[in-house]
PDB file of C-alpha atoms in Angstrom:
ATOM      1  CA  MET A 440     101.458  49.787  86.513  1.00  0.00           C
ATOM      2  CA  ASP A 441     104.956  49.058  86.607  1.00  0.00           C
ATOM      3  CA  VAL A 442     107.793  49.928  89.344  1.00  0.00           C
ATOM      4  CA  ALA A 443     108.917  53.301  87.399  1.00  0.00           C
ATOM      5  CA  ASP A 444     105.162  54.546  87.552  1.00  0.00           C
ATOM      6  CA  PHE A 445     105.057  53.719  91.221  1.00  0.00           C
ATOM      7  CA  ILE A 446     108.687  55.410  92.160  1.00  0.00           C
ATOM      8  CA  THR A 447     107.128  58.493  90.077  1.00  0.00           C
ATOM      9  CA  ILE A 448     104.131  58.596  92.091  1.00  0.00           C
ATOM     10  CA  ILE A 449     106.397  58.410  95.085  1.00  0.00           C
ATOM     11  CA  ILE A 450     108.600  61.155  94.070  1.00  0.00           C
ATOM     12  CA  ALA A 451     105.584  63.536  93.133  1.00  0.00           C
ATOM     13  CA  ALA A 452     104.215  62.854  96.379  1.00  0.00           C
ATOM     14  CA  LEU A 453     107.303  63.785  98.352  1.00  0.00           C
ATOM     15  CA  ALA A 454     107.660  66.720  96.222  1.00  0.00           C
ATOM     16  CA  LEU A 455     104.069  68.056  97.166  1.00  0.00           C
ATOM     17  CA  LEU A 456     104.927  67.515 100.714  1.00  0.00           C
ATOM     18  CA  VAL A 457     108.310  69.364 100.556  1.00  0.00           C
ATOM     19  CA  SER A 458     106.368  72.175  98.569  1.00  0.00           C
ATOM     20  CA  GLY A 459     103.650  72.398 101.222  1.00  0.00           C
ATOM     21  CA  TRP A 460     106.335  72.461 103.939  1.00  0.00           C
ATOM     22  CA  SER A 461     108.030  75.110 102.071  1.00  0.00           C
ATOM     23  CA  VAL A 462     105.052  77.262 101.723  1.00  0.00           C
ATOM     24  CA  ARG A 463     104.356  77.061 105.495  1.00  0.00           C
ATOM     25  CA  TYR A 464     107.764  77.877 106.362  1.00  0.00           C
ATOM     26  CA  ALA A 465     107.656  81.308 104.215  1.00  0.00           C
ATOM     27  CA  ARG A 466     104.576  82.027 105.618  1.00  0.00           C
ATOM     28  CA  THR A 467     105.681  81.514 109.209  1.00  0.00           C
ATOM     29  CA  SER A 468     108.903  83.544 108.651  1.00  0.00           C
ATOM     30  CA  ALA A 469     107.206  86.462 106.972  1.00  0.00           C
ATOM     31  CA  ARG A 470     105.037  86.628 110.119  1.00  0.00           C
ATOM     32  CA  SER A 471     108.138  86.590 112.186  1.00  0.00           C
ATOM     33  CA  ALA A 472     109.799  89.199 110.030  1.00  0.00           C
ATOM     34  CA  ASP A 473     106.885  91.315 110.307  1.00  0.00           C
ATOM     35  CA  LYS A 474     106.524  90.862 114.049  1.00  0.00           C
ATOM     36  CA  SER A 475     110.535  91.652 114.099  1.00  0.00           C
ATOM     37  CA  ALA A 476     110.184  94.567 112.352  1.00  0.00           C
ATOM     38  CA  VAL A 477     107.275  95.926 114.291  1.00  0.00           C
ATOM     39  CA  ALA A 478     109.290  94.891 117.476  1.00  0.00           C
ATOM     40  CA  ALA A 479     112.494  96.986 116.096  1.00  0.00           C
ATOM     41  CA  GLU A 480     110.595  99.944 115.286  1.00  0.00           C
ATOM     42  CA  ARG A 481     108.821  99.910 119.015  1.00  0.00           C
ATOM     43  CA  SER A 482     112.388  99.499 120.291  1.00  0.00           C
ATOM     44  CA  ALA A 483     113.883 102.506 118.432  1.00  0.00           C
ATOM     45  CA  ASP A 484     110.771 104.557 119.605  1.00  0.00           C
ATOM     46  CA  ALA A 485     111.542 103.793 123.325  1.00  0.00           C
ATOM     47  CA  ALA A 486     115.187 104.289 122.675  1.00  0.00           C
ATOM     48  CA  GLU A 487     114.378 107.876 121.139  1.00  0.00           C
ATOM     49  CA  ARG A 488     112.131 108.537 124.079  1.00  0.00           C
ATOM     50  CA  GLN A 489     114.587 107.574 126.683  1.00  0.00           C
ATOM     51  CA  ALA A 490     117.334 109.466 124.971  1.00  0.00           C
ATOM     52  CA  ALA A 491     115.070 112.572 125.071  1.00  0.00           C
ATOM     53  CA  ALA A 492     114.316 111.917 128.722  1.00  0.00           C
ATOM     54  CA  ALA A 493     118.038 111.607 129.586  1.00  0.00           C
ATOM     55  CA  GLU A 494     118.622 114.767 127.614  1.00  0.00           C
ATOM     56  CA  ALA A 495     116.025 116.741 129.826  1.00  0.00           C
ATOM     57  CA  ALA A 496     117.401 115.360 133.107  1.00  0.00           C
ATOM     58  CA  LEU A 497     120.738 117.159 132.281  1.00  0.00           C
ATOM     59  CA  PRO A 498     121.361 120.136 134.247  1.00  0.00           C
ATOM     60  CA  PRO A 499     121.885 123.271 132.153  1.00  0.00           C
ATOM     61  CA  PRO A 500     125.536 124.131 131.464  1.00  0.00           C
ATOM     62  CA  THR A 501     127.053 126.653 134.021  1.00  0.00           C
ATOM     63  CA  PRO A 502     126.986 129.951 132.290  1.00  0.00           C
ATOM     64  CA  ASP A 503     129.928 131.917 131.736  1.00  0.00           C
ATOM     65  CA  VAL A 504     129.182 134.624 134.288  1.00  0.00           C
ATOM     66  CA  ALA A 505     126.436 134.273 136.868  1.00  0.00           C
ATOM     67  CA  TRP A 506     125.757 136.037 140.433  1.00  0.00           C
ATOM     68  CA  VAL A 507     124.429 135.190 143.574  1.00  0.00           C
ATOM     69  CA  ALA A 508     123.962 137.811 146.372  1.00  0.00           C
ATOM     70  CA  GLN A 509     124.067 136.691 150.073  1.00  0.00           C
ATOM     71  CA  ARG A 510     123.614 138.368 153.263  1.00  0.00           C
ATOM     72  CA  THR A 511     126.844 138.111 155.744  1.00  0.00           C
ATOM     73  CA  GLY A 512     125.965 140.443 158.229  1.00  0.00           C
ATOM     74  CA  LYS A 513     123.434 143.242 159.246  1.00  0.00           C
ATOM     75  CA  ALA A 514     123.860 145.476 156.598  1.00  0.00           C
ATOM     76  CA  ARG A 515     126.775 143.515 154.493  1.00  0.00           C
ATOM     77  CA  TYR A 516     126.281 141.557 151.532  1.00  0.00           C
ATOM     78  CA  LEU A 517     128.564 139.649 149.153  1.00  0.00           C
ATOM     79  CA  LEU A 518     128.020 139.486 145.530  1.00  0.00           C
ATOM     80  CA  THR A 519     129.459 135.900 144.188  1.00  0.00           C
ATOM     81  CA  ASN A 520     130.486 135.225 140.631  1.00  0.00           C
ATOM     82  CA  VAL A 521     129.413 131.426 140.368  1.00  0.00           C
ATOM     83  CA  GLY A 522     129.997 131.217 136.757  1.00  0.00           C
ATOM     84  CA  THR A 523     132.960 129.547 134.901  1.00  0.00           C
ATOM     85  CA  LYS A 524     134.621 132.791 133.362  1.00  0.00           C
ATOM     86  CA  PRO A 525     135.879 136.151 134.991  1.00  0.00           C
ATOM     87  CA  ALA A 526     133.728 139.067 134.761  1.00  0.00           C
ATOM     88  CA  THR A 527     135.209 142.330 133.930  1.00  0.00           C
ATOM     89  CA  GLY A 528     133.779 145.816 134.201  1.00  0.00           C
ATOM     90  CA  VAL A 529     130.847 144.983 136.386  1.00  0.00           C
ATOM     91  CA  HIS A 530     128.726 147.964 137.421  1.00  0.00           C
ATOM     92  CA  TRP A 531     125.433 148.406 139.022  1.00  0.00           C
ATOM     93  CA  ILE A 532     122.610 149.755 136.784  1.00  0.00           C
ATOM     94  CA  LYS A 533     120.599 152.416 138.645  1.00  0.00           C
ATOM     95  CA  THR A 534     116.583 152.175 137.604  1.00  0.00           C
ATOM     96  CA  GLY A 535     115.765 155.643 139.425  1.00  0.00           C
ATOM     97  CA  GLU A 536     113.884 153.845 142.308  1.00  0.00           C
ATOM     98  CA  PRO A 537     113.726 155.729 145.447  1.00  0.00           C
ATOM     99  CA  GLY A 538     114.964 152.840 147.505  1.00  0.00           C
ATOM    100  CA  GLU A 539     118.471 152.496 145.690  1.00  0.00           C
ATOM    101  CA  GLY A 540     119.561 155.284 148.020  1.00  0.00           C
ATOM    102  CA  PHE A 541     119.924 152.447 150.790  1.00  0.00           C
ATOM    103  CA  ILE A 542     122.382 150.620 148.475  1.00  0.00           C
ATOM    104  CA  ARG A 543     126.131 151.026 148.705  1.00  0.00           C
ATOM    105  CA  PHE A 544     127.796 149.369 145.800  1.00  0.00           C
ATOM    106  CA  PRO A 545     131.576 150.003 144.179  1.00  0.00           C
ATOM    107  CA  THR A 546     131.205 152.436 141.131  1.00  0.00           C
ATOM    108  CA  GLN A 547     133.067 149.924 138.950  1.00  0.00           C
ATOM    109  CA  VAL A 548     134.803 146.701 139.463  1.00  0.00           C
ATOM    110  CA  ALA A 549     137.656 145.829 137.159  1.00  0.00           C
ATOM    111  CA  ARG A 550     137.516 142.210 137.402  1.00  0.00           C
ATOM    112  CA  VAL A 551     135.614 139.417 139.274  1.00  0.00           C
ATOM    113  CA  LEU A 552     137.175 135.698 138.838  1.00  0.00           C
ATOM    114  CA  PRO A 553     134.923 132.718 139.216  1.00  0.00           C
ATOM    115  CA  GLY A 554     134.103 132.264 142.895  1.00  0.00           C
ATOM    116  CA  GLY A 555     135.147 135.964 143.632  1.00  0.00           C
ATOM    117  CA  ASP A 556     133.029 138.352 145.592  1.00  0.00           C
ATOM    118  CA  ILE A 557     132.195 142.057 145.504  1.00  0.00           C
ATOM    119  CA  GLU A 558     131.080 143.402 148.948  1.00  0.00           C
ATOM    120  CA  PHE A 559     128.054 145.846 148.954  1.00  0.00           C
ATOM    121  CA  THR A 560     125.830 147.025 151.666  1.00  0.00           C
ATOM    122  CA  VAL A 561     121.788 147.817 152.115  1.00  0.00           C
ATOM    123  CA  ILE A 562     121.135 150.117 154.802  1.00  0.00           C
ATOM    124  CA  ARG A 563     117.701 149.168 156.163  1.00  0.00           C
ATOM    125  CA  ALA A 564     116.549 152.182 158.079  1.00  0.00           C
ATOM    126  CA  TYR A 565     113.263 151.841 160.168  1.00  0.00           C
ATOM    127  CA  GLY A 566     110.316 153.692 158.424  1.00  0.00           C
ATOM    128  CA  ALA A 567     112.592 154.812 155.580  1.00  0.00           C
ATOM    129  CA  GLY A 568     110.543 152.828 152.892  1.00  0.00           C
ATOM    130  CA  ALA A 569     111.056 150.028 150.713  1.00  0.00           C
ATOM    131  CA  VAL A 570     114.425 148.424 150.158  1.00  0.00           C
ATOM    132  CA  PRO A 571     115.079 147.215 146.681  1.00  0.00           C
ATOM    133  CA  THR A 572     114.774 143.365 146.392  1.00  0.00           C
ATOM    134  CA  GLU A 573     117.280 143.020 143.289  1.00  0.00           C
ATOM    135  CA  LEU A 574     120.460 144.499 141.655  1.00  0.00           C
ATOM    136  CA  LEU A 575     120.742 145.005 138.003  1.00  0.00           C
ATOM    137  CA  LEU A 576     124.187 144.196 137.073  1.00  0.00           C
ATOM    138  CA  GLY A 577     126.080 144.717 133.830  1.00  0.00           C
ATOM    139  CA  TRP A 578     129.519 143.649 132.666  1.00  0.00           C
ATOM    140  CA  ASP A 579     131.788 143.515 129.505  1.00  0.00           C
ATOM    141  CA  GLY A 580     129.992 141.262 127.217  1.00  0.00           C
ATOM    142  CA  GLN A 581     126.775 141.328 128.518  1.00  0.00           C
ATOM    143  CA  ASP A 582     124.092 142.687 126.373  1.00  0.00           C
ATOM    144  CA  GLU A 583     121.165 142.788 128.885  1.00  0.00           C
ATOM    145  CA  PRO A 584     121.515 143.933 132.545  1.00  0.00           C
ATOM    146  CA  ALA A 585     121.158 140.842 134.855  1.00  0.00           C
ATOM    147  CA  ALA A 586     118.737 140.997 137.810  1.00  0.00           C
ATOM    148  CA  VAL A 587     120.113 139.360 140.948  1.00  0.00           C
ATOM    149  CA  PRO A 588     117.951 138.819 143.895  1.00  0.00           C
ATOM    150  CA  ILE A 589     118.786 140.812 146.945  1.00  0.00           C
ATOM    151  CA  PRO A 590     117.879 138.230 150.096  1.00  0.00           C
ATOM    152  CA  SER A 591     116.145 139.877 152.878  1.00  0.00           C
TER     153      SER A 591
END
């Protein structure tokens, strides 16, 4: 064996070592890439769940017109527009219940600004029967009547 054969064997052995190292590195990189893909998918799922939870935690938007009744005296009540826009053509829709005779409400209110009030009264006579517990209101642009609880 001469020197050229010996150098060839050394180069071949080094090439074999380098190719073995390359195969091992490729396998490790593939496993790492698989783990990274799984981790990325889990992270995306977690981000989706977190976004859905954050959206669910947001308060609902304030409606254009919404009503709250509050008692301010023995028979006096204020109906307040707690929405973001004025209500026009506000009127009380009577249902025909016998207790509606105890309510005194303006015939029709032209306009109630946000934060504005309508005053009405509920006369509570002893032994006179059941007093309604809600008002049905209608206004311009409202398709269905809105039921507003009357506090006792």
